[in-house]
Amino acid sequence: MTRSFLRDDDLTPAEQAEVLDLAADLKAHPYDSKPLAGPRTVAMIFDKPTLRTQASFAAGIAELGGHPMLVDGTLAGIGKRESVADVARVLGRQAAQIVWRTYAQASLDEMAAYAGVPVVNALTDDFHPCQLLADLLTIRERKGELAGLTATFLGDGACNMGNSWLLAGATAGMHVRISGPSGYVPAPAMFDRAGEIGAATGGSGTAVADPRDAVAGADIVITDTWVSMGKEDEASERRAVFGPWSVTPDLVAAAKSDAMVLHCLPAYRGMEIAAEVLDGPRSVVWDEAENRRHAQKAILTWLEGRRS
Ligand code: NVA
């Protein structure tokens, strides 16, 4: 069966570990593996802004011997000028894989249902699974094992990154704590899913209201913008309530002394994270950004090996 990567729990725990091993190998030997030789084309579509995702996919696809084809989402008008299903049928005849950043998860699911080739989630309103592969790779590089580590996500837990941390962290056997203001935590179904996954891996996903309690003893502290793409109209009401969840030096001091700080970027210094933390010794954000390329090369390679 042709596989896609639409949400974090599309990979079983064993598959996630396999992809992370592959990512580490590709990072060590970036030009040795050419599964997209031909070159085979990978279509990339962005309906929301991008820097890291476009750059890391384009560079990674080229390193795999393939050709990154940027499809202008505005010109294509997916779901407006033409249905998602028809776009999927057309692009599936041109490209070996389709990478799409869009709003609704249901649209991505529809693309995967009709494309006939693997579809990769390059961020939706609900999930950002490629970022999680990069984050887990970054943590593994420093901590060795993922299972048993405690990771605390602070801020807008209801955004794609909060959901993805619950699912991917539980898949890796980690204990994920989410802390955000009332109304900004993941839906109960996300915690339920993390619990189901965690029953097999030893991981867990919990909501912790108080940010200091949430960070206490954590191995990893994660944050993200308080105003995700598409939520710009809510910027002032969000900024009014998120202050206590700002990742300050004082808050990081409650975590373990060797805790790592992650941020998927773009970062807003003085808002969700203090400049001293983002630019300080605990921060691994530049490795995290680089690891997008290695992790995405791994998932593209892995999917390429599983086409029907
Ligand atoms: N939650 C953020 C992630 C940016 C990479 C957003 O959706 O804008």
mmCIF file of N, CA and C in Angstrom, residues 150 152 154 177-179 206-218 244-245 251 254-255:
data_model
loop_
_atom_site.group_PDB
_atom_site.id
_atom_site.type_symbol
_atom_site.label_atom_id
_atom_site.label_comp_id
_atom_site.label_asym_id
_atom_site.label_seq_id
_atom_site.Cartn_x
_atom_site.Cartn_y
_atom_site.Cartn_z
ATOM 1 N N THR A 150 11.119 13.477 29.785
ATOM 2 C CA THR A 150 9.951 14.345 29.981
ATOM 3 C C THR A 150 10.118 15.614 29.145
ATOM 4 N N THR A 152 8.189 19.197 28.030
ATOM 5 C CA THR A 152 7.109 20.125 28.375
ATOM 6 C C THR A 152 6.928 21.150 27.264
ATOM 7 N N LEU A 154 5.090 24.545 26.245
ATOM 8 C CA LEU A 154 4.471 25.710 26.891
ATOM 9 C C LEU A 154 3.906 26.665 25.854
ATOM 10 N N ARG A 177 4.148 16.824 28.588
ATOM 11 C CA ARG A 177 3.269 17.694 29.380
ATOM 12 C C ARG A 177 2.949 18.924 28.524
ATOM 13 N N ILE A 178 1.677 19.271 28.486
ATOM 14 C CA ILE A 178 1.266 20.457 27.737
ATOM 15 C C ILE A 178 0.715 21.474 28.726
ATOM 16 N N SER A 179 1.205 22.704 28.642
ATOM 17 C CA SER A 179 0.725 23.739 29.550
ATOM 18 C C SER A 179 0.440 25.015 28.771
ATOM 19 N N THR A 206 -0.054 14.555 29.149
ATOM 20 C CA THR A 206 -0.910 15.130 30.191
ATOM 21 C C THR A 206 -0.945 16.651 30.062
ATOM 22 N N ALA A 207 -2.046 17.229 30.551
ATOM 23 C CA ALA A 207 -2.157 18.687 30.626
ATOM 24 C C ALA A 207 -1.782 19.105 32.035
ATOM 25 N N VAL A 208 -0.942 20.119 32.159
ATOM 26 C CA VAL A 208 -0.547 20.648 33.472
ATOM 27 C C VAL A 208 -0.819 22.153 33.426
ATOM 28 N N ALA A 209 -1.735 22.609 34.250
ATOM 29 C CA ALA A 209 -2.194 23.995 34.129
ATOM 30 C C ALA A 209 -1.090 25.008 34.445
ATOM 31 N N ASP A 210 -0.385 24.796 35.548
ATOM 32 C CA ASP A 210 0.598 25.783 35.992
ATOM 33 C C ASP A 210 1.922 25.601 35.227
ATOM 34 N N PRO A 211 2.426 26.652 34.583
ATOM 35 C CA PRO A 211 3.632 26.474 33.769
ATOM 36 C C PRO A 211 4.856 26.031 34.582
ATOM 37 N N ARG A 212 4.953 26.509 35.816
ATOM 38 C CA ARG A 212 6.119 26.123 36.627
ATOM 39 C C ARG A 212 6.037 24.641 37.007
ATOM 40 N N ASP A 213 4.847 24.171 37.373
ATOM 41 C CA ASP A 213 4.684 22.737 37.663
ATOM 42 C C ASP A 213 4.998 21.919 36.413
ATOM 43 N N ALA A 214 4.576 22.437 35.265
ATOM 44 C CA ALA A 214 4.764 21.697 34.013
ATOM 45 C C ALA A 214 6.244 21.550 33.674
ATOM 46 N N VAL A 215 7.026 22.563 33.993
ATOM 47 C CA VAL A 215 8.453 22.556 33.631
ATOM 48 C C VAL A 215 9.301 21.813 34.681
ATOM 49 N N ALA A 216 8.780 21.682 35.906
ATOM 50 C CA ALA A 216 9.576 21.102 37.002
ATOM 51 C C ALA A 216 10.167 19.748 36.606
ATOM 52 N N GLY A 217 11.483 19.661 36.622
ATOM 53 C CA GLY A 217 12.179 18.399 36.367
ATOM 54 C C GLY A 217 12.170 17.959 34.913
ATOM 55 N N ALA A 218 11.759 18.819 33.998
ATOM 56 C CA ALA A 218 11.676 18.404 32.583
ATOM 57 C C ALA A 218 13.063 18.289 31.950
ATOM 58 N N PRO A 244 2.290 34.391 31.316
ATOM 59 C CA PRO A 244 2.906 33.472 32.291
ATOM 60 C C PRO A 244 3.560 32.243 31.655
ATOM 61 N N TRP A 245 3.269 31.988 30.382
ATOM 62 C CA TRP A 245 3.846 30.813 29.706
ATOM 63 C C TRP A 245 5.093 31.166 28.887
ATOM 64 N N LEU A 251 11.886 30.499 34.381
ATOM 65 C CA LEU A 251 11.076 29.290 34.178
ATOM 66 C C LEU A 251 11.970 28.108 33.798
ATOM 67 N N ALA A 254 13.561 25.955 36.455
ATOM 68 C CA ALA A 254 12.780 24.914 37.148
ATOM 69 C C ALA A 254 12.937 23.546 36.488
ATOM 70 N N ALA A 255 13.454 23.542 35.247
ATOM 71 C CA ALA A 255 13.665 22.265 34.550
ATOM 72 C C ALA A 255 14.965 21.642 35.030
#
